[in-house]
Coordinates of C-alpha atoms in Angstrom, one line a residue:
Chain A
M10 CA 117.6 217.3 69.6
K11 CA 116.5 213.7 68.9
N12 CA 117.5 212.3 65.6
A13 CA 115.7 209.6 63.5
V14 CA 117.3 206.8 65.3
G15 CA 116.1 208.1 68.6
R16 CA 119.5 209.5 69.9
E17 CA 119.7 212.7 71.7
I18 CA 122.2 215.1 70.0
P19 CA 123.5 218.0 71.9
D20 CA 122.1 221.3 70.3
A21 CA 125.7 222.8 71.0
L22 CA 126.9 220.6 68.1
L23 CA 124.3 221.7 65.6
T24 CA 126.2 224.7 64.2
D25 CA 127.4 225.7 60.9
G26 CA 124.2 224.2 59.4
R27 CA 125.0 220.7 60.7
E28 CA 121.7 218.7 61.2
V29 CA 120.8 215.5 63.0
Y30 CA 120.3 212.3 61.1
Q31 CA 116.9 212.3 59.2
G32 CA 116.6 208.8 57.8
K33 CA 118.3 207.4 54.9
Q34 CA 118.6 209.1 51.5
Y35 CA 117.7 212.3 53.3
M36 CA 120.3 214.4 51.1
D37 CA 119.3 212.7 47.7
G38 CA 119.1 215.3 45.0
K39 CA 120.4 218.3 47.1
Y40 CA 123.3 220.2 45.6
I41 CA 126.7 220.4 47.4
Q42 CA 129.5 223.1 46.6
K43 CA 132.7 221.1 46.4
A44 CA 135.7 222.6 48.1
S45 CA 138.4 223.5 45.4
P46 CA 141.8 222.1 46.4
R47 CA 144.6 224.6 47.2
T48 CA 148.0 223.4 46.0
R49 CA 151.6 224.7 45.5
R50 CA 152.9 225.1 42.0
C51 CA 156.1 223.1 41.1
E52 CA 156.7 224.7 37.8
K53 CA 160.4 224.6 37.9
P54 CA 161.7 221.4 36.6
V55 CA 163.6 219.3 39.4
D56 CA 165.5 216.0 38.9
S57 CA 164.1 214.5 42.1
K58 CA 161.6 215.3 44.9
V59 CA 163.4 213.0 47.3
V60 CA 164.2 214.9 50.5
A61 CA 166.6 213.6 53.2
S62 CA 164.0 213.2 56.1
L63 CA 160.5 213.6 57.4
V64 CA 161.5 216.6 59.1
D65 CA 162.8 218.0 56.0
A66 CA 159.6 217.3 54.1
L67 CA 157.5 218.6 56.9
K68 CA 159.6 221.9 56.7
Q69 CA 159.3 222.1 53.0
C70 CA 155.4 221.8 53.4
G71 CA 155.3 224.6 55.7
A72 CA 154.3 222.3 58.7
K73 CA 153.2 224.5 61.7
D74 CA 151.0 224.2 64.9
G75 CA 147.4 223.6 64.3
M76 CA 147.6 221.7 61.0
T77 CA 145.7 218.7 59.9
F78 CA 147.6 215.7 58.7
S79 CA 146.1 212.9 56.7
F80 CA 146.9 209.3 56.6
H81 CA 145.4 206.0 55.3
H82 CA 145.4 202.6 56.8
H83 CA 146.3 200.1 54.0
L84 CA 149.4 199.0 56.0
R85 CA 146.7 198.1 58.7
D86 CA 148.1 196.9 62.1
G87 CA 151.6 196.9 60.5
D88 CA 151.8 200.6 59.9
Y89 CA 154.8 202.5 61.0
V90 CA 154.2 205.7 59.1
V91 CA 151.7 207.4 61.4
N92 CA 154.0 207.1 64.4
Q93 CA 157.0 208.1 62.3
V94 CA 155.4 211.4 61.0
M95 CA 154.0 212.4 64.3
A96 CA 157.2 211.8 66.1
A97 CA 159.1 213.9 63.7
A98 CA 156.4 216.9 63.9
I99 CA 156.0 216.7 67.5
E100 CA 159.5 215.6 69.1
E101 CA 161.8 216.9 66.3
L102 CA 159.9 220.1 65.2
G103 CA 158.0 220.8 68.5
L104 CA 154.7 221.2 66.7
C105 CA 151.5 221.1 68.7
D106 CA 147.7 221.5 68.5
L107 CA 147.7 219.0 65.5
T108 CA 144.8 217.0 64.2
I109 CA 145.1 213.6 62.6
A110 CA 142.6 212.9 59.8
A111 CA 143.1 209.2 59.1
T112 CA 141.1 206.8 57.0
S113 CA 141.4 204.4 60.1
L114 CA 143.6 203.9 63.1
G115 CA 144.5 200.8 65.0
S116 CA 146.4 199.4 67.9
A117 CA 149.6 200.0 65.7
H118 CA 149.1 203.6 66.7
D119 CA 149.2 203.4 70.5
P120 CA 152.0 205.8 70.9
I121 CA 149.6 208.6 69.5
A122 CA 147.8 208.0 72.8
D123 CA 150.6 209.8 74.6
Y124 CA 150.6 212.8 72.3
I125 CA 146.6 213.1 73.0
E126 CA 147.4 213.0 76.8
Q127 CA 150.2 215.6 76.4
G128 CA 147.8 217.8 74.3
K129 CA 150.1 217.9 71.3
V130 CA 147.4 216.1 69.3
I131 CA 143.8 217.8 69.8
G132 CA 141.9 216.3 67.2
I133 CA 141.3 212.9 65.6
Q134 CA 139.1 212.3 62.6
T135 CA 138.9 208.5 61.6
S136 CA 136.8 205.6 60.9
G137 CA 138.6 203.2 63.3
I138 CA 139.8 203.8 66.8
R139 CA 141.1 201.2 68.9
G140 CA 143.7 200.1 71.6
R141 CA 145.1 202.9 73.8
M142 CA 143.9 205.6 71.7
G143 CA 140.3 204.4 72.1
E144 CA 140.7 204.3 75.8
V145 CA 142.3 207.8 76.2
V146 CA 139.6 209.4 73.9
S147 CA 136.9 207.5 75.8
A148 CA 138.4 209.0 78.9
G149 CA 137.7 212.4 77.7
K150 CA 141.5 213.4 77.2
L151 CA 141.2 214.6 73.4
K152 CA 140.8 218.2 73.5
T153 CA 138.0 218.3 70.8
P154 CA 135.5 215.4 70.3
A155 CA 136.9 212.7 67.8
I156 CA 134.9 212.6 64.5
I157 CA 134.0 209.2 63.4
R158 CA 133.1 208.8 59.7
S159 CA 132.5 205.9 57.4
H160 CA 134.7 205.1 54.4
G161 CA 132.2 206.8 52.2
G162 CA 131.5 209.6 54.5
R163 CA 135.1 210.6 54.7
P164 CA 135.5 211.4 50.9
R165 CA 132.3 213.2 51.1
A166 CA 133.5 215.5 54.0
I167 CA 136.7 216.2 52.2
E168 CA 135.0 217.2 49.0
A169 CA 132.7 219.4 51.0
G170 CA 135.6 221.1 52.7
E171 CA 134.5 220.0 56.1
V172 CA 138.0 218.4 56.4
H173 CA 140.8 220.5 55.1
I174 CA 144.1 218.5 54.8
D175 CA 147.1 220.5 55.1
I176 CA 149.6 217.8 54.5
A177 CA 148.5 214.2 53.2
F178 CA 151.1 211.4 53.9
V179 CA 151.1 208.5 51.6
A180 CA 152.6 205.3 52.8
A181 CA 153.8 203.9 49.5
P182 CA 155.2 200.4 49.1
T183 CA 157.0 201.8 46.0
S184 CA 157.4 205.1 44.6
D185 CA 159.8 206.8 42.1
C186 CA 161.8 209.9 42.7
M187 CA 158.9 212.1 41.6
G188 CA 156.2 210.5 43.7
N189 CA 154.4 208.1 41.5
C190 CA 153.3 205.5 44.0
R191 CA 152.2 201.9 43.7
G192 CA 150.9 199.3 46.3
I193 CA 153.1 196.6 44.9
G194 CA 156.6 195.9 43.8
G195 CA 158.3 196.7 47.1
K196 CA 159.1 194.9 50.5
S197 CA 156.0 196.0 52.4
N198 CA 153.2 195.6 49.8
C199 CA 149.6 196.4 50.6
G200 CA 147.9 196.1 47.0
S201 CA 145.4 198.8 46.7
L202 CA 145.9 202.4 47.7
G203 CA 142.3 203.4 47.2
Y204 CA 141.9 205.2 50.4
A205 CA 144.9 207.5 49.8
M206 CA 143.6 208.7 46.2
M207 CA 141.3 211.3 47.6
D208 CA 143.6 212.8 50.0
A209 CA 146.2 213.3 47.4
K210 CA 143.7 215.2 45.3
Y211 CA 142.5 217.6 47.9
A212 CA 145.5 218.2 50.3
D213 CA 147.5 221.3 50.1
H214 CA 150.6 219.3 50.3
V215 CA 151.4 215.4 49.6
V216 CA 154.3 213.7 51.1
V217 CA 155.1 210.2 49.9
V218 CA 156.7 207.9 52.5
T219 CA 158.4 204.8 50.9
D220 CA 160.9 202.1 51.8
C221 CA 161.4 201.1 48.2
L222 CA 162.5 203.7 45.6
V223 CA 162.0 202.5 42.2
D224 CA 163.0 203.7 38.7
F225 CA 160.8 206.5 37.1
P226 CA 158.1 206.2 36.1
N227 CA 156.4 203.9 38.5
M228 CA 153.4 202.9 36.4
P229 CA 150.4 202.4 36.6
A230 CA 150.5 204.9 39.6
S231 CA 147.8 204.8 42.4
V232 CA 148.9 208.2 43.5
E233 CA 150.4 210.3 40.9
A234 CA 153.5 212.6 41.0
I235 CA 151.4 215.5 39.8
D236 CA 150.0 215.8 43.3
V237 CA 153.1 215.1 45.2
D238 CA 155.3 217.6 46.9
A239 CA 158.1 215.4 48.4
V240 CA 159.2 211.9 48.7
V241 CA 160.8 210.4 51.8
V242 CA 162.6 207.3 51.9
V243 CA 162.7 205.5 55.4
D244 CA 164.0 202.2 56.4
S245 CA 160.7 200.5 56.7
I246 CA 157.1 201.8 56.3
G247 CA 155.7 198.8 58.1
N248 CA 155.8 195.4 59.2
P249 CA 154.8 193.1 56.3
K250 CA 153.6 190.3 58.5
K251 CA 150.9 192.6 59.9
I252 CA 150.1 194.4 56.7
A253 CA 148.9 191.4 54.8
S254 CA 148.3 187.9 56.5
A255 CA 149.5 184.9 54.6
A256 CA 146.0 184.1 53.5
A257 CA 142.6 184.7 55.0
R258 CA 141.6 181.2 56.0
I259 CA 138.1 180.0 55.8
S260 CA 136.8 179.3 59.4
Q261 CA 136.5 175.7 60.7
N262 CA 134.5 176.7 63.5
P263 CA 131.3 174.7 63.1
R264 CA 129.1 177.6 64.6
D265 CA 130.8 180.1 62.0
L266 CA 130.1 177.6 59.3
M267 CA 126.5 177.0 60.2
M268 CA 125.8 180.7 60.2
A269 CA 127.6 181.0 56.8
E270 CA 125.5 178.3 55.5
N271 CA 122.4 180.1 56.5
V272 CA 123.6 183.5 55.1
A273 CA 124.1 181.7 51.8
K274 CA 120.5 180.2 52.1
V275 CA 119.0 183.5 52.7
I276 CA 120.8 185.0 49.7
A277 CA 119.8 182.2 47.4
S278 CA 116.1 182.8 48.5
T279 CA 115.9 186.3 47.2
P280 CA 115.1 187.4 43.6
Y281 CA 118.4 189.4 43.5
F282 CA 120.3 186.1 43.5
K283 CA 120.5 185.7 39.6
D284 CA 123.1 185.7 36.9
G285 CA 125.4 188.8 37.2
F286 CA 124.5 189.6 40.8
S287 CA 127.0 191.9 43.0
F288 CA 128.3 191.1 46.3
Q289 CA 130.5 192.2 49.3
T290 CA 131.5 190.5 52.2
G291 CA 133.6 191.3 55.3
V292 CA 136.6 189.0 56.3
G293 CA 135.2 187.9 59.8
G294 CA 134.9 184.2 60.2
P295 CA 131.2 183.7 59.3
S296 CA 131.2 186.4 56.7
L297 CA 134.1 185.0 54.8
A298 CA 132.8 181.4 55.0
A299 CA 129.7 182.4 53.3
N300 CA 131.6 182.7 50.1
L301 CA 132.2 179.0 50.1
F302 CA 128.5 178.2 50.5
L303 CA 127.2 180.7 48.0
E304 CA 129.8 179.2 45.5
Q305 CA 127.7 175.9 45.8
Y306 CA 124.4 177.8 45.1
M307 CA 126.0 179.6 42.1
D308 CA 127.1 176.1 40.8
E309 CA 123.7 174.6 41.4
R310 CA 121.8 177.3 39.5
N311 CA 124.5 177.7 37.0
I312 CA 124.8 181.5 37.6
K313 CA 127.8 183.8 38.1
M314 CA 128.6 186.8 40.1
G315 CA 128.8 190.0 38.0
W316 CA 131.2 191.8 40.4
A317 CA 132.4 192.0 43.8
I318 CA 133.7 195.0 45.8
G319 CA 135.3 195.8 49.1
G320 CA 138.3 194.8 50.9
I321 CA 139.5 191.9 49.0
C322 CA 141.0 188.6 50.1
G323 CA 142.1 185.2 48.7
P324 CA 138.6 183.5 48.4
L325 CA 137.3 186.2 46.2
V326 CA 140.5 186.2 44.1
E327 CA 140.2 182.5 43.8
L328 CA 136.5 182.9 42.5
L329 CA 137.7 185.5 39.9
K330 CA 140.4 183.1 38.7
K331 CA 137.9 180.4 38.3
G332 CA 135.7 182.8 36.2
K333 CA 133.0 182.7 38.6
V334 CA 133.0 186.5 39.2
G335 CA 133.3 189.0 36.3
K336 CA 135.1 191.9 38.0
V337 CA 136.7 192.7 41.4
M338 CA 136.8 196.4 42.5
D339 CA 139.4 196.7 45.3
V340 CA 139.7 199.5 47.7
Q341 CA 141.9 197.7 50.2
D342 CA 143.6 194.2 50.5
F343 CA 143.4 191.9 53.4
D344 CA 145.9 189.1 52.4
L345 CA 148.7 188.4 50.2
D346 CA 146.5 186.6 47.6
G347 CA 144.5 190.0 47.3
V348 CA 147.8 192.0 47.2
N349 CA 149.5 189.8 44.4
S350 CA 146.4 189.9 42.4
I351 CA 145.5 193.5 41.9
N352 CA 146.1 195.0 38.5
Q353 CA 147.6 191.4 37.6
T354 CA 144.6 189.0 37.4
P355 CA 142.4 190.2 34.7
G356 CA 139.3 191.9 35.9
H357 CA 140.8 192.8 39.3
Y358 CA 140.9 196.7 39.5
E359 CA 141.8 199.3 42.0
M360 CA 139.2 201.7 43.0
S361 CA 139.1 204.9 45.2
A362 CA 137.2 205.4 48.5
S363 CA 134.9 207.7 46.9
Q364 CA 134.1 205.4 44.0
Y365 CA 133.6 202.7 46.5
A366 CA 131.2 204.4 48.9
N367 CA 130.8 208.1 48.8
P368 CA 127.1 209.1 49.1
A369 CA 127.5 212.5 47.7
N370 CA 128.9 211.5 44.2
K371 CA 126.6 210.1 41.4
G372 CA 126.7 206.5 42.0
A373 CA 129.4 204.9 44.2
F374 CA 129.6 201.0 43.7
V375 CA 127.8 200.5 46.9
N376 CA 124.7 201.9 45.4
S377 CA 124.6 199.1 42.8
L378 CA 125.2 196.4 45.4
D379 CA 122.8 193.5 45.6
F380 CA 124.1 191.8 48.8
V381 CA 126.4 192.8 51.6
V382 CA 127.3 190.5 54.4
L383 CA 128.5 192.1 57.6
A384 CA 129.4 191.5 61.1
A385 CA 128.3 193.6 64.3
L386 CA 129.4 194.1 67.8
E387 CA 125.8 194.7 68.8
I388 CA 122.5 195.0 67.0
D389 CA 119.5 196.0 68.7
T390 CA 115.5 195.3 68.3
G391 CA 115.3 198.2 65.9
F392 CA 118.1 196.5 63.8
N393 CA 120.4 199.4 64.6
V394 CA 124.0 198.2 64.4
N395 CA 127.2 199.1 66.6
V396 CA 130.5 198.3 65.2
L397 CA 132.2 201.3 67.1
T398 CA 132.0 201.0 70.9
G399 CA 132.3 197.9 73.0
S400 CA 129.3 196.9 75.2
D401 CA 131.4 198.6 78.1
G402 CA 131.0 202.0 76.2
V403 CA 134.7 202.4 75.2
L404 CA 135.8 203.2 71.5
R405 CA 137.3 200.0 70.1
G406 CA 136.0 199.6 66.5
A407 CA 135.4 201.3 63.2
P408 CA 132.2 201.9 61.1
G409 CA 134.3 201.3 57.9
G410 CA 132.2 200.5 54.9
H411 CA 129.5 199.1 57.0
P412 CA 127.0 202.0 57.0
D413 CA 127.8 202.6 53.2
T414 CA 127.2 199.2 52.0
A415 CA 124.1 198.7 54.3
A416 CA 122.6 201.8 52.9
G417 CA 123.4 201.2 49.2
S418 CA 122.6 197.4 49.0
K419 CA 119.5 195.8 48.1
C420 CA 119.9 193.2 50.8
C421 CA 122.1 193.7 53.9
I422 CA 122.7 190.6 56.0
I423 CA 124.3 191.0 59.5
V424 CA 125.9 187.7 60.7
T425 CA 126.8 187.3 64.3
P426 CA 126.9 185.0 67.2
L427 CA 124.1 185.7 69.7
T428 CA 126.3 186.2 72.4
R429 CA 130.1 186.7 73.0
G430 CA 131.4 185.7 76.3
R431 CA 129.0 187.4 78.5
M432 CA 128.1 190.1 76.0
A433 CA 124.6 190.0 74.3
T434 CA 125.2 190.8 70.7
V435 CA 121.5 191.1 70.2
C436 CA 120.3 193.7 72.6
E437 CA 117.8 196.1 73.6
H438 CA 119.6 199.3 72.7
V439 CA 123.2 199.5 71.1
V440 CA 125.6 201.5 72.9
T441 CA 126.3 203.5 69.8
V442 CA 124.3 203.5 66.4
T443 CA 126.8 203.3 63.6
T444 CA 124.4 201.8 61.0
P445 CA 120.9 202.9 61.1
G446 CA 118.2 200.1 61.4
D447 CA 116.5 201.1 58.3
C448 CA 119.4 200.0 56.1
V449 CA 119.7 196.5 57.8
D450 CA 117.5 193.7 56.5
V451 CA 118.4 190.3 57.7
L452 CA 120.1 189.0 61.0
V453 CA 121.7 185.6 61.0
T454 CA 122.7 184.3 64.4
D455 CA 123.5 180.8 65.7
Y456 CA 120.2 180.8 67.6
G457 CA 118.1 181.9 64.6
I458 CA 117.4 184.4 61.7
A459 CA 115.4 187.5 62.0
V460 CA 114.3 189.6 59.1
N461 CA 113.6 193.4 59.6
P462 CA 109.7 193.9 59.4
L463 CA 110.4 196.9 57.1
R464 CA 111.1 194.1 54.4
P465 CA 108.0 192.0 54.0
D466 CA 109.2 191.2 50.6
L467 CA 112.2 189.3 52.1
I468 CA 110.0 187.7 54.8
A469 CA 108.0 186.3 51.9
C470 CA 111.2 185.0 50.1
L471 CA 112.3 183.2 53.3
D472 CA 109.0 181.7 53.9
E473 CA 108.7 180.4 50.4
A474 CA 112.2 178.8 50.6
G475 CA 111.2 177.2 53.9
I476 CA 113.8 179.1 55.9
P477 CA 112.7 179.4 59.5
H478 CA 112.8 182.8 61.1
V479 CA 111.9 184.3 64.4
S480 CA 111.3 187.9 65.6
I481 CA 114.6 190.0 66.8
E482 CA 112.9 190.4 70.1
S483 CA 112.9 186.7 70.8
L484 CA 116.6 186.5 70.0
K485 CA 117.2 189.4 72.4
E486 CA 115.2 187.5 75.0
K487 CA 117.2 184.4 74.3
A488 CA 120.4 186.2 74.6
Y489 CA 119.5 187.7 78.0
A490 CA 118.4 184.4 79.3
L491 CA 121.8 183.1 78.6
V492 CA 124.0 185.9 79.9
G493 CA 121.7 188.0 82.1
R494 CA 120.2 191.4 81.4
P495 CA 123.0 193.9 81.6
D496 CA 122.8 197.2 83.6
D497 CA 122.5 200.3 81.7
L498 CA 125.9 202.1 81.2
E499 CA 126.4 205.3 83.0
W500 CA 127.8 208.5 81.2
E501 CA 129.1 211.8 82.0
D502 CA 127.9 215.0 79.9
Q503 CA 131.1 215.2 78.0
V504 CA 131.0 214.3 74.4
V505 CA 134.1 212.4 73.4
A506 CA 133.2 211.4 69.8
I507 CA 130.8 212.4 67.1
L508 CA 129.5 209.8 65.0
E509 CA 128.6 211.3 61.5
A510 CA 126.1 209.4 59.3
R511 CA 127.5 209.0 55.9
D512 CA 125.4 212.0 54.6
G513 CA 127.2 214.2 57.1
T514 CA 124.4 214.4 59.6
I515 CA 124.9 213.4 63.2
L516 CA 123.9 209.8 63.9
D517 CA 125.1 209.5 67.4
V518 CA 127.4 210.8 70.0
V519 CA 129.7 208.8 72.4
R520 CA 130.1 210.4 75.8
K521 CA 132.6 209.8 78.5
I522 CA 131.9 206.6 80.3
K523 CA 131.3 206.7 83.9
P524 CA 132.9 203.5 85.1
V525 CA 131.2 201.2 87.7
T526 CA 133.0 201.0 90.9
L527 CA 131.7 198.7 93.7
Chain B
M10 CA 131.7 176.7 106.2
E11 CA 134.9 178.0 107.5
I12 CA 137.7 179.1 105.4
L13 CA 140.7 177.2 106.8
K14 CA 143.3 177.9 104.3
P15 CA 143.9 179.8 101.2
A16 CA 142.6 178.3 98.2
M17 CA 141.9 179.0 94.5
A18 CA 139.6 177.8 91.7
G19 CA 139.1 178.9 88.0
T20 CA 141.4 180.5 85.4
L21 CA 141.9 183.8 83.6
E22 CA 140.6 182.5 80.3
S23 CA 138.0 184.5 78.5
S24 CA 134.5 183.4 79.9
D25 CA 136.0 182.2 83.2
A26 CA 136.6 183.7 86.5
Q27 CA 139.5 183.1 89.0
V28 CA 138.4 183.0 92.7
T29 CA 140.6 183.0 95.5
V30 CA 139.3 182.6 99.2
E31 CA 141.4 183.3 102.2
P32 CA 140.7 183.1 106.0
G33 CA 139.4 186.3 107.3
T34 CA 137.9 187.6 110.6
Q35 CA 135.9 190.6 109.6
G36 CA 133.0 189.3 107.6
I37 CA 133.1 188.8 103.7
Q38 CA 135.7 191.3 102.2
L39 CA 135.2 191.1 98.5
T40 CA 137.7 192.5 95.8
L41 CA 136.2 192.3 92.3
S42 CA 137.6 193.0 89.0
S43 CA 135.8 192.2 85.8
S44 CA 136.1 192.8 82.0
V45 CA 132.3 193.4 82.0
M46 CA 132.4 195.6 85.2
N47 CA 130.3 198.4 83.6
Q48 CA 127.5 196.1 82.6
Y49 CA 127.5 193.2 85.1
G50 CA 129.6 194.3 88.1
R51 CA 126.7 194.6 90.4
Q52 CA 125.2 191.2 89.4
I53 CA 128.5 189.5 89.6
R54 CA 129.2 190.8 93.2
A55 CA 125.4 189.7 94.2
T56 CA 126.0 186.2 92.6
I57 CA 129.3 185.8 94.6
L58 CA 127.7 186.9 98.0
E59 CA 124.6 184.8 97.4
T60 CA 126.8 181.8 96.7
L61 CA 128.9 182.4 99.8
E62 CA 125.8 182.9 101.9
R63 CA 124.4 179.6 100.6
L64 CA 127.6 177.8 101.7
E65 CA 127.3 179.6 105.1
V66 CA 130.8 181.2 104.7
K67 CA 130.8 184.0 107.4
N68 CA 134.3 185.3 107.2
A69 CA 136.6 185.3 104.2
N70 CA 138.8 187.6 102.1
V71 CA 137.6 186.8 98.6
T72 CA 139.2 188.0 95.4
V73 CA 137.6 187.6 92.1
V74 CA 139.0 188.3 88.6
D75 CA 136.2 187.8 86.2
K76 CA 136.7 187.5 82.5
G77 CA 133.1 187.6 81.6
A78 CA 132.1 184.4 83.1
L79 CA 128.4 183.5 83.1
D80 CA 126.6 183.2 86.5
C81 CA 126.8 179.3 86.6
T82 CA 130.5 179.5 86.1
L83 CA 130.9 182.0 88.9
K84 CA 129.1 179.9 91.2
A85 CA 130.9 176.8 90.4
R86 CA 134.3 178.6 91.0
V87 CA 133.3 180.1 94.1
E88 CA 131.9 176.8 95.5
C89 CA 135.0 175.0 94.4
A90 CA 137.4 177.5 96.1
V91 CA 135.5 177.2 99.3
F92 CA 135.5 173.4 99.2
R93 CA 139.2 173.5 98.5
S94 CA 139.9 175.8 101.4
A95 CA 138.0 173.5 103.7
D96 CA 139.9 170.4 102.3
C97 CA 136.5 168.7 101.3
S98 CA 136.8 169.0 97.6
Q99 CA 137.9 165.5 97.1
Q100 CA 134.9 163.5 98.2
N101 CA 131.3 163.4 99.8
I102 CA 130.4 166.7 97.9
P103 CA 126.9 167.5 98.8
W104 CA 125.5 167.3 95.2
G105 CA 121.9 168.2 95.2
G106 CA 122.4 169.7 98.8
V107 CA 124.1 173.0 99.3
I108 CA 125.6 172.4 95.9
V109 CA 122.7 172.6 93.5

């Protein structure tokens, strides 16, 4: 069945009331029955929940074949915990048919690809999938199709009982002996633990994995001891160098800076750019640099940012310290400036993934967002964005908060170079739709700006400010003139990944790629 | 042109291609790998073969490792490798002639 973004969804996937994507806000006003968490009572007082090893913790939680383990990705590419836990479960306990439900996965988790090939891991639910894992899943080696969700779609699915977590693993930079966790104070600090909060509340069992045991009580706790079954102390939960970079540097690349300046110009031309406005930006080159130019416009007009959300990094903390933004709500930190500021700088707070982006609660922060500035791997002439699959059809990205912020914000700006190497970023049809075009408002490239025709109000704003813009079709033609028109990718029938829209409908599927051989 | 000795042009940097030509006797034997094979493999092959034809290379073993090079880059690398193999890449390059 074809969905609202023109993608053919196999009928075989439309079971148990699952629908195809119908357009944004389709689920608004509908009721959902929340799953009630099942949990083990720990009524008898204990002195400590620390157990000797991951194996002991797994045994204590009744780990068995077929279970779903959850993880969060605050340790980013420095994470050791996913691999440690899966090795303990598969190699030491001999478990199989396991499903990994993670908030995101990266190239740090390449060893999991082996477990997929061996058939020990049969399900993957995640936002990001990259590296070797992306390759083996794209090659059709995972037993069941991977399920890809946005950061808001995941807490929605957990609440709705579509994901049942048997054991949640919390990678905690610090924990006390009872399981009160924080993202700071240890040797592998990551700052916010926002993505882990939902898992801890809904999982049958919660295991805290830490490399820094601190005195009880470890307060204020991001994940609380009342939800924790066991605490395991390991040598190291991650590589601090890869968890948080020293500082997210603002790009010096003139192309990035030119695009960033144009992003700020577009923002300043809209009626939403007024005192108290709200903002989120990614940490990609041009997105991050937009902060710099935006500050100039804020100074010029003598206005301040009300609040900012998202993955947080240094430049935003800087604005907070200068008093140019009122509050910063933080679901994840990208650099040490962010890590060291959370709950320290007045106005810098931690938030959960549900508070951040869940479309099924009564008002996640994204819903109040004025502007979001985002990147794209591809954007097509229908303004549909792909941030999941490479132009060669292989899984190597993550929707992250992209679809959530795009849908919630009043003005969603995509900033991307027109081409990357021989890849046309602006194209006829994106490989995979991860963010539907009806949520995307403005495209800024190094060859020109295009505004979604669905937003005549924004077109008028740009015209009034004298900002030149062109049709997205002309940008696509320009791109193809530079790099040549690519051949259509060829696919097998087998679906290797299901891409859920944030509301739980099916937005797109990724099929097994048929590689071109000459 | 005749391929007299093995020669190479280009690099393995992103957006470049490394072209190796070697003497051969059985027409053009092309081995191509590319980081953009699924989208551009056929076009890359066509560009290489057209360039060799324009240079009147009839027999050669050609290996191309493409890292997403544009057509103009591919052509230039093939031309350079062929001229190097014939020891005529130092002077009197027919600019505006066979090298367009």
